Amino acid sequence: MRAGVFLCECGGNISGVLDLTALAGVARTYEGVVTVAVQQFLCGTEGRATIAAAVEERGLDHLVIGACSRRFQGPTFERLARELHLGENAVSFANLREGCSFVHRDDPEAAQAKAEKIVGAAVARAAFQADLPRQRTFLHRSALIVGGGIAGMSAAEELAEAGIEVHLVEREQSLGGFMARLAKTFPTEDCAMCSLAPRLTATATDARIHIHTLTEVTAISGPPGEFRVQLTTQPRYVTEQCVGCGQCAAVCPATAPSEFDLGMDERRAIWRPFTNAVPATFAIDMSLCRRCGACQKVCPADAIDFSQEEVTQEITVGAIIVATGHREFNAARKIPLGWGRFANVLTQGQLARLLSAAGPTAGQLRRPSDGAPAKKVLMLQCVGSRDCSATGNEHCSAICCLFATLHASLIKQGDPTAEVTIAYTDLRAPGKAHEEYYRLVQQRGVHYLRGRTGEVQQEADGSLTVRLEDSATGAKVENTYDLVVLSAGLEASAGTTQIARVASLQQDRAGFIKEFHPKLRPVDTQRAGIFVCGTAQGPKSIPDTIAQAKAAAARVLALLAAGFALTSAQVAFSDPAVCLGCGVCEAVCPQAAVHLTSPPDAHAVVDASVCRGCGICAAECPSGAIQVGGYSDAELLAEATV
Amino acid sequence: MSRPARSIVAFCCRECAYAAADTAANARTPLPPTIRLVLVPCTGRVSPLHMLTALAEGADGVMVAGCLLGQCHYREGNFHAVDRVTFAQRLLAAVGVEPERIRMFTMSAGEPGKFVAAAHAMDRAIAALPPLWPAEQDGHVTPAACLAAVGTDEGSLQ
């Protein structure tokens, strides 16, 4: 081996704790090391030039990178090694930043000793890193988009325009997502449906976009470029002959609170969430249906079909975008705030339905308890957000300050005599034109008060009494309101959690999908070929969601434009000369990627396009015949025993 | 402060534990310098061979850190790891070595605090034990010799 050790100062992040000159001196003594260099930023142009020159001049065959965690800049150096014709497994990583300098700032001496070990281990493992083969796989010019909200539709539109076949999967019966529920959007106060409806229509009519509603992704296998995806579709019990006239719903006797209206209205067992729904077809909720047949009798199109069953199909796509959105924080977890107990305590989502011209009250704001006009409204911010207690979430939900400001403004414009107070923790209005909008709404007479409350109490007439301390003045304020609106934060949706499981994606503490790198690869996930956008990735506004959706679409195009894909180098492979043919590997493989050939010469064969490189087979193999690229026994033992 | 006398090898899966460790580190959370991370794709990749060889070659403890049980990104790799850790612990007990020198921990990628707690727990547990190779003086007793003394060698562990 002729290895070069390259140590990164990381602009002081590493060199501020470790003495890299001394470390370089020690590294020079390690067997197989022919050159050592220290750079301020190894990932930058100069760092690359230093590495390239060293490879050229010293004839290096392995690079040992002493820098940040491999999870951050690993791909950068692996790509550089490929460009320098060093092959697929020529880089060994010494995690000097996350693995050392960041966590031992209080003990530089111990950190230095540990850094020597870390670099020693990386050099030791490099000696066993042999080049690995990669195979070309077929690249399907198609994409799966999971989630039919504004994020999913925006990405679909972009991809379809570029000529990519798109499968748009939505677990609910209509596309539209959370945005379809909104009355208007900040900071422009244009109606949500005005910008959503054209997209719904475009999506529904684009021949390249295949819409799968009432559908979930139940399995994903295969490599990027050739993902095999299992879709499970629940029966709608209404065929495509449905003309959307609604006569069936008018006669249906079974009712339930409407999920679309967030419980602010009722729906029937046969229903359609909103007028512009895509597809326009009604659907029957079988958990509610009494099978009375009334709908069947009145349907002019003969579209009711009780014989429909769940359908499972497999499709193959080149890339996947996760756009599964968010859900409102369950405000019932904040028991003292009364949501779910007091009729006049709502969430901002529910208020959006009441303020929507297409909503249950046609935009008239009335108290749910008695239908009286709501003249005095209090909004409580940060419900379940910026809250480190067991019942809340630590993160800021990013949109609630403006969401409340929008609704307060709409209430004031509907009834200038209405009194609206927003009780906030900190008023946060970053984002284009947001601060200006906040000031405008203040001028419209909305009262902002800095304070949080612990309890909402209900009076005999349904009014609500709240005690607040104005932390700006110290004054204690006790008032009675017609409505209390909770700005319930954003949480990862059930669909986000479900796809994270199926696609093996990482989630952060709040359950949002983790991006590969927050700045360098913000819409990539840890799994190659799968991208994320919108509120599935974290709380954000509609403009940010759409921008991110288009970024995800661009990443898909970059992948598909290559013309072909390669299997990962970090997959299992079996040596037929060593294999005993016992078949343990075949039994334990979670991907069914290993198969035993027929006797008498039975041995294991790994399908590199299916294997994901977990290594369960390699750890189980009694003969050591199966190894994993980059994680062979020799490499791991060399690293672990320094 | 002095150079840490103990050393603990932490096999961390790339899906959860290593990601949690990175997150903790980016918040500059102090960790015991005894712990050194080894990246593995899944804890299901770690075999008793790796755990025992690490101990035989000078580590005082081995931690295997992976995803929450039931949340393995490769279905059941961490269940395999639990089995193998248990197996390795039994082997240790059989040759008179404290089984708690090898331990399994689970966490999600979003739980950096759990990784930090695991690292400290492991460090404290190993600090409470006597050195693994007390007789190692003047080069007379080597780990390989110890293993040979109890009727095994590295080769047969495979």
XYZ file of N, CA and C in Angstrom, chain A residues 49-228:
540
model
N -6.654 19.895 -4.825
C -5.430 20.025 -5.611
C -4.262 19.335 -4.896
N -4.203 19.521 -3.584
C -3.136 18.891 -2.803
C -3.195 17.371 -2.942
N -4.433 16.836 -2.812
C -4.603 15.389 -2.899
C -4.233 14.892 -4.302
N -4.741 15.601 -5.320
C -4.481 15.183 -6.700
C -2.981 15.196 -7.001
N -2.285 16.246 -6.525
C -0.845 16.348 -6.769
C -0.100 15.220 -6.064
N -0.528 14.912 -4.839
C 0.153 13.858 -4.083
C -0.041 12.503 -4.748
N -1.240 12.265 -5.262
C -1.513 10.989 -5.938
C -0.605 10.857 -7.152
N -0.498 11.964 -7.890
C 0.314 11.994 -9.101
C 1.803 11.804 -8.779
N 2.286 12.634 -7.838
C 3.733 12.654 -7.589
C 4.215 11.445 -6.799
N 3.421 11.013 -5.831
C 3.888 9.936 -4.959
C 3.309 8.580 -5.325
N 2.490 8.544 -6.369
C 1.920 7.270 -6.806
C 1.046 6.617 -5.742
N 0.165 7.418 -5.120
C -0.663 6.880 -4.032
C -1.732 5.932 -4.581
N -2.056 4.904 -3.798
C -3.185 4.048 -4.164
C -4.322 4.134 -3.148
N -4.053 4.728 -1.983
C -5.114 4.905 -0.981
C -5.047 6.307 -0.371
N -6.222 6.854 -0.069
C -6.298 8.146 0.609
C -6.852 7.934 2.008
N -6.183 8.489 3.010
C -6.732 8.474 4.367
C -7.119 9.911 4.692
N -8.418 10.130 4.858
C -8.932 11.481 5.042
C -9.240 11.707 6.527
N -8.462 12.558 7.158
C -8.715 12.902 8.563
C -9.481 14.202 8.606
N -10.801 14.110 8.681
C -11.635 15.312 8.589
C -12.917 15.101 9.386
N -14.043 15.542 8.805
C -15.319 15.397 9.496
C -15.832 13.964 9.347
N -17.001 13.715 9.945
C -17.617 12.398 9.857
C -17.846 12.020 8.398
N -17.648 10.756 8.123
C -17.851 10.241 6.768
C -19.264 10.524 6.270
N -20.194 10.649 7.198
C -21.577 10.907 6.805
C -21.722 12.275 6.141
N -20.763 13.184 6.371
C -20.890 14.515 5.780
C -20.155 14.626 4.441
N -18.825 14.506 4.463
C -18.068 14.733 3.241
C -17.611 13.443 2.570
N -18.060 12.301 3.062
C -17.650 11.032 2.466
C -17.788 11.011 0.955
N -18.990 11.360 0.429
C -19.176 11.297 -1.024
C -18.211 12.207 -1.792
N -17.833 13.360 -1.206
C -16.923 14.295 -1.880
C -15.595 13.610 -2.179
N -15.037 12.931 -1.160
C -13.721 12.330 -1.326
C -13.791 11.030 -2.134
N -14.912 10.323 -1.999
C -15.069 9.112 -2.803
C -15.136 9.470 -4.290
N -15.804 10.581 -4.572
C -15.894 11.009 -5.968
C -14.517 11.449 -6.477
N -13.786 12.156 -5.622
C -12.435 12.590 -6.008
C -11.556 11.376 -6.311
N -11.657 10.360 -5.466
C -10.845 9.149 -5.682
C -11.186 8.503 -7.020
N -12.476 8.517 -7.349
C -12.922 7.968 -8.632
C -12.336 8.783 -9.778
N -12.370 10.106 -9.623
C -11.824 10.980 -10.668
C -10.322 10.756 -10.845
N -9.658 10.395 -9.746
C -8.203 10.176 -9.810
C -7.873 8.728 -10.167
N -8.898 7.972 -10.590
C -8.745 6.582 -11.036
C -8.195 5.678 -9.947
N -8.605 5.934 -8.698
C -8.152 5.080 -7.594
C -9.155 3.971 -7.290
N -10.269 3.966 -7.994
C -11.239 2.882 -7.802
C -12.296 3.209 -6.771
N -13.024 2.163 -6.377
C -14.227 2.339 -5.566
C -14.015 2.259 -4.055
N -12.863 1.817 -3.628
C -12.712 1.602 -2.178
C -11.347 2.105 -1.725
N -10.938 3.253 -2.276
C -9.569 3.724 -2.036
C -9.486 4.722 -0.886
N -10.662 5.136 -0.364
C -10.638 6.164 0.673
C -10.967 5.559 2.029
N -10.146 5.911 3.011
C -10.407 5.495 4.380
C -10.613 6.758 5.194
N -11.596 6.745 6.089
C -11.950 7.974 6.790
C -11.564 7.922 8.263
N -10.873 8.968 8.710
C -10.569 9.124 10.126
C -11.446 10.273 10.626
N -12.424 9.938 11.448
C -13.404 10.920 11.910
C -12.800 11.785 13.027
N -12.077 12.827 12.621
C -11.380 13.662 13.605
C -12.249 14.784 14.152
N -13.364 15.092 13.485
C -14.172 16.223 13.946
C -15.289 15.722 14.878
N -16.350 15.103 14.309
C -17.426 14.587 15.170
C -16.908 13.503 16.112
N -15.903 12.743 15.645
C -15.405 11.628 16.454
C -14.357 12.034 17.462
N -13.882 13.294 17.409
C -12.787 13.658 18.328
C -12.833 15.120 18.759
N -12.511 16.053 17.851
C -12.309 17.435 18.316
C -13.592 18.071 18.872
N -14.724 17.772 18.284
C -15.975 18.365 18.767
C -16.367 17.850 20.155
N -15.974 16.620 20.471
C -16.485 16.024 21.711
C -15.445 15.968 22.835
N -14.191 16.370 22.521
C -13.174 16.362 23.587
C -12.506 17.722 23.708
N -13.285 18.774 23.535
C -12.704 20.113 23.595
C -12.156 20.422 24.985
N -12.724 19.728 25.993
C -12.297 19.991 27.370
C -11.046 19.189 27.741
N -10.580 18.329 26.866
C -9.454 17.467 27.220
C -8.550 17.258 26.000
N -7.801 18.311 25.595
C -7.014 18.241 24.359
C -5.970 17.120 24.383
N -5.432 16.818 25.562
C -4.393 15.804 25.634
C -4.956 14.426 25.282
N -6.103 14.116 25.912
C -6.748 12.838 25.594
C -7.210 12.828 24.141
N -7.666 13.989 23.666
C -8.131 14.088 22.276
C -6.984 13.781 21.314
N -5.799 14.309 21.611
C -4.638 14.098 20.748
C -4.282 12.613 20.685
N -4.289 11.980 21.865
C -3.955 10.550 21.917
C -4.979 9.742 21.130
N -6.244 10.140 21.282
C -7.296 9.403 20.579
C -7.194 9.634 19.072
N -6.848 10.865 18.669
C -6.719 11.180 17.241
C -5.654 10.293 16.592
N -4.554 10.053 17.337
C -3.506 9.171 16.797
C -4.067 7.776 16.529
N -4.921 7.328 17.463
C -5.543 6.001 17.302
C -6.500 5.984 16.115
N -7.275 7.072 15.996
C -8.273 7.132 14.922
C -7.574 7.098 13.558
N -6.515 7.900 13.428
C -5.788 7.916 12.156
C -5.102 6.562 11.943
N -4.539 5.999 13.009
C -3.891 4.691 12.918
C -4.862 3.621 12.435
N -6.090 3.685 12.973
C -7.101 2.699 12.582
C -7.478 2.865 11.115
N -7.578 4.133 10.670
C -7.955 4.390 9.277
C -6.850 3.897 8.332
N -5.586 4.100 8.734
C -4.471 3.617 7.907
C -4.482 2.085 7.887
N -4.701 1.487 9.061
C -4.680 0.024 9.156
C -5.746 -0.599 8.268
N -6.947 0.022 8.267
C -8.029 -0.570 7.470
C -7.766 -0.351 5.981
N -7.110 0.780 5.645
C -6.845 1.087 4.230
C -6.032 -0.030 3.574
N -5.127 -0.635 4.361
C -4.269 -1.689 3.812
C -5.089 -2.866 3.288
N -6.320 -3.001 3.814
C -7.170 -4.129 3.394
C -8.248 -3.700 2.405
N -8.269 -2.422 2.040
C -9.323 -1.939 1.148
C -8.967 -2.207 -0.312
N -9.609 -3.218 -0.858
C -9.368 -3.571 -2.257
C -10.440 -2.930 -3.127
N -10.131 -2.733 -4.382
C -11.092 -2.137 -5.315
C -12.342 -3.016 -5.394
N -13.480 -2.373 -5.614
C -14.745 -3.110 -5.640
C -15.447 -2.902 -6.973
N -16.099 -3.931 -7.462
C -16.807 -3.779 -8.739
C -18.155 -3.090 -8.554
N -18.574 -2.389 -9.586
C -19.944 -1.859 -9.615
C -20.544 -2.269 -10.949
N -21.823 -2.583 -10.908
C -22.461 -3.010 -12.153
C -23.420 -1.934 -12.633
N -23.519 -1.839 -13.957
C -24.502 -0.928 -14.526
C -25.888 -1.532 -14.361
N -26.845 -0.715 -14.003
C -28.220 -1.208 -13.957
C -29.051 -0.373 -14.917
N -30.188 -0.921 -15.242
C -31.094 -0.208 -16.130
C -31.684 0.981 -15.393
N -31.896 2.059 -16.121
C -32.428 3.261 -15.490
C -33.824 3.549 -16.045
N -34.808 3.435 -15.209
C -36.166 3.730 -15.648
C -36.406 5.230 -15.624
N -36.888 5.749 -16.739
C -37.165 7.191 -16.774
C -38.541 7.457 -16.179
N -38.660 7.143 -14.899
C -39.927 7.345 -14.217
C -39.647 7.621 -12.748
N -40.620 8.210 -12.092
C -40.424 8.546 -10.675
C -41.688 8.254 -9.900
N -41.480 7.920 -8.624
C -42.602 7.761 -7.690
C -42.596 8.978 -6.787
N -43.751 9.601 -6.634
C -43.859 10.693 -5.665
C -44.866 10.270 -4.611
N -44.430 10.252 -3.367
C -45.298 9.807 -2.283
C -45.876 11.037 -1.602
N -47.160 11.247 -1.759
C -47.827 12.396 -1.160
C -48.317 13.343 -2.240
N -49.631 13.580 -2.246
C -50.238 14.390 -3.307
C -50.639 15.777 -2.853
N -49.896 16.342 -1.905
C -50.158 17.718 -1.499
C -49.453 18.674 -2.431
N -49.311 19.913 -1.986
C -48.716 20.931 -2.856
C -47.269 20.564 -3.202
N -46.545 19.931 -2.277
C -45.150 19.551 -2.544
C -45.094 18.485 -3.632
N -45.867 17.427 -3.446
C -45.854 16.316 -4.396
C -46.318 16.745 -5.780
N -47.384 17.577 -5.801
C -47.900 18.015 -7.105
C -46.911 18.927 -7.820
N -46.230 19.799 -7.060
C -45.261 20.716 -7.672
C -44.109 19.936 -8.292
N -43.633 18.913 -7.565
C -42.540 18.095 -8.087
C -43.016 17.304 -9.310
N -44.247 16.789 -9.238
C -44.798 15.985 -10.340
C -44.899 16.816 -11.613
N -45.378 18.043 -11.442
C -45.546 18.943 -12.582
C -44.200 19.164 -13.282
N -43.163 19.401 -12.466
C -41.828 19.678 -12.992
C -41.277 18.463 -13.764
N -41.433 17.279 -13.163
C -40.895 16.067 -13.785
C -41.644 15.724 -15.069
N -42.969 15.866 -15.010
C -43.775 15.543 -16.197
C -43.394 16.459 -17.351
N -43.121 17.726 -17.006
C -42.728 18.686 -18.035
C -41.426 18.254 -18.716
N -40.559 17.580 -17.931
C -39.276 17.120 -18.482
C -39.409 15.762 -19.163
N -40.623 15.248 -19.259
C -40.835 14.000 -19.980
C -40.701 12.745 -19.141
N -40.720 12.895 -17.832
C -40.596 11.731 -16.938
C -41.999 11.221 -16.594
N -42.161 9.903 -16.625
C -43.429 9.312 -16.174
C -43.490 9.395 -14.654
N -44.579 9.899 -14.121
C -44.674 10.100 -12.679
C -45.829 9.282 -12.107
N -45.541 8.538 -11.046
C -46.605 7.885 -10.283
C -46.792 8.686 -8.999
N -47.946 9.324 -8.875
C -48.223 10.173 -7.715
C -49.157 9.405 -6.780
N -48.634 9.104 -5.595
C -49.382 8.251 -4.664
C -49.897 9.084 -3.491
N -51.176 8.946 -3.185
C -51.800 9.711 -2.098
C -52.629 8.751 -1.248
N -52.450 8.816 0.068
C -53.186 7.867 0.922
C -54.639 8.273 1.128
N -54.945 9.575 0.990
C -56.331 10.002 1.121
C -57.051 9.848 -0.225
N -58.342 10.158 -0.236
C -59.088 9.896 -1.475
C -58.932 10.997 -2.518
N -58.375 12.149 -2.128
C -58.148 13.216 -3.106
C -56.753 13.794 -2.935
N -56.201 14.321 -4.023
C -54.980 15.119 -3.926
C -55.333 16.434 -3.219
N -54.337 17.178 -2.846
C -54.591 18.505 -2.262
C -53.864 18.741 -0.954
N -53.805 17.679 -0.134
C -53.067 17.787 1.117
C -53.610 18.837 2.060
N -52.737 19.349 2.919
C -53.175 20.312 3.930
C -53.584 21.638 3.295
N -52.938 21.992 2.194
C -53.213 23.296 1.587
C -54.667 23.422 1.125
N -55.264 22.283 0.735
C -56.651 22.324 0.263
C -57.603 22.757 1.377
N -57.154 22.619 2.628
C -58.006 22.974 3.764
C -57.944 24.466 4.095
N -56.934 25.136 3.575
C -56.708 26.521 3.979
C -57.695 27.468 3.321
N -57.997 28.586 4.033
C -58.853 29.619 3.465
C -58.014 30.488 2.546
N -57.045 31.158 3.127
C -56.156 32.010 2.340
C -54.727 31.737 2.769
N -53.780 32.347 2.052
C -52.376 32.105 2.377
C -51.664 33.432 2.625
N -50.707 33.389 3.564
C -49.920 34.600 3.839
C -48.736 34.656 2.897
N -48.125 35.803 2.672
C -48.481 37.136 3.181
C -49.389 37.902 2.210
N -49.852 37.219 1.150
C -50.573 37.930 0.103
C -52.082 37.902 0.291
N -52.552 37.021 1.167
C -53.990 36.852 1.410
C -54.748 36.441 0.158
N -54.069 35.750 -0.751
C -54.817 35.205 -1.888
C -55.368 33.842 -1.475
N -56.485 33.463 -2.073
C -57.143 32.256 -1.581
C -56.331 31.022 -1.959
N -56.280 30.066 -1.012
C -55.434 28.891 -1.201
C -55.862 28.128 -2.440
N -57.173 28.000 -2.629
C -57.671 27.208 -3.749
C -57.328 27.862 -5.081
N -57.180 29.229 -5.072
C -56.853 29.925 -6.328
C -55.497 29.481 -6.867
N -54.563 29.166 -5.981
C -53.281 28.690 -6.503
C -53.226 27.167 -6.550
N -54.084 26.505 -5.764
C -54.068 25.042 -5.740
C -54.885 24.433 -6.893
N -56.053 25.028 -7.148
C -56.968 24.435 -8.142
C -56.325 24.276 -9.524
N -55.593 25.286 -10.029
C -54.958 25.084 -11.341
C -53.966 23.923 -11.323
N -53.267 23.769 -10.198
C -52.306 22.656 -10.085
C -53.042 21.325 -10.048
N -54.162 21.283 -9.312
C -54.953 20.047 -9.247
C -55.404 19.656 -10.651
N -55.897 20.647 -11.391
C -56.383 20.372 -12.744
C -55.236 19.913 -13.642
N -54.116 20.624 -13.565
C -52.973 20.271 -14.407
C -52.492 18.858 -14.102
N -52.450 18.517 -12.824
C -52.005 17.184 -12.421
C -52.967 16.123 -12.948
N -54.273 16.411 -12.811
C -55.284 15.430 -13.201
C -55.288 15.195 -14.705
N -54.914 16.207 -15.483
C -55.056 16.079 -16.932
C -53.740 15.740 -17.631
N -52.618 15.731 -16.899
C -51.328 15.438 -17.532
C -51.198 13.931 -17.769
N -51.023 13.569 -19.024
C -50.987 12.138 -19.374
C -49.787 11.440 -18.762
N -48.729 12.195 -18.402
C -47.536 11.555 -17.846
C -47.658 11.327 -16.349
N -48.681 11.918 -15.720
C -48.828 11.745 -14.270
C -49.925 10.713 -13.989
N -49.539 9.622 -13.338
C -50.496 8.570 -12.997
C -50.848 8.722 -11.527
N -52.107 9.024 -11.263
C -52.526 9.304 -9.895
C -53.040 8.026 -9.234
N -52.506 7.728 -8.050
C -52.985 6.575 -7.275
C -53.484 7.097 -5.931
N -54.794 7.272 -5.786
C -55.322 7.730 -4.493
C -55.732 6.529 -3.657
N -56.023 6.781 -2.376
C -56.349 5.732 -1.391
C -55.266 4.649 -1.417
N -54.036 5.093 -1.686
C -52.948 4.145 -1.926
C -51.769 4.415 -1.004
N -51.157 3.351 -0.549
C -49.936 3.483 0.241
C -48.825 2.666 -0.401
N -47.596 3.133 -0.174
C -46.435 2.371 -0.608
C -46.156 1.339 0.480
N -46.205 0.057 0.121
C -46.057 -0.963 1.156
C -44.729 -1.704 1.100
N -43.960 -1.512 0.037
C -42.624 -2.118 -0.007
C -41.796 -1.435 -1.082
N -40.500 -1.295 -0.810
C -39.565 -0.752 -1.804
C -38.334 -1.646 -1.816
N -37.932 -2.104 -2.996
C -36.692 -2.867 -3.083
C -35.957 -2.451 -4.348
N -34.757 -2.955 -4.496
C -33.986 -2.654 -5.703
C -33.156 -1.399 -5.556
N -32.304 -1.161 -6.554
C -31.364 -0.037 -6.497
C -31.951 1.237 -7.106
N -31.297 2.384 -6.892
C -31.708 3.606 -7.582
C -31.677 3.350 -9.082
N -32.642 3.879 -9.786
C -32.716 3.626 -11.221
C -33.690 2.511 -11.527
N -33.859 1.614 -10.542
C -34.705 0.449 -10.774
C -35.397 0.006 -9.471
N -35.996 0.989 -8.795
C -36.718 0.657 -7.557
C -37.975 -0.133 -7.901
N -38.160 -1.248 -7.223
C -39.412 -1.986 -7.375
C -40.305 -1.618 -6.186
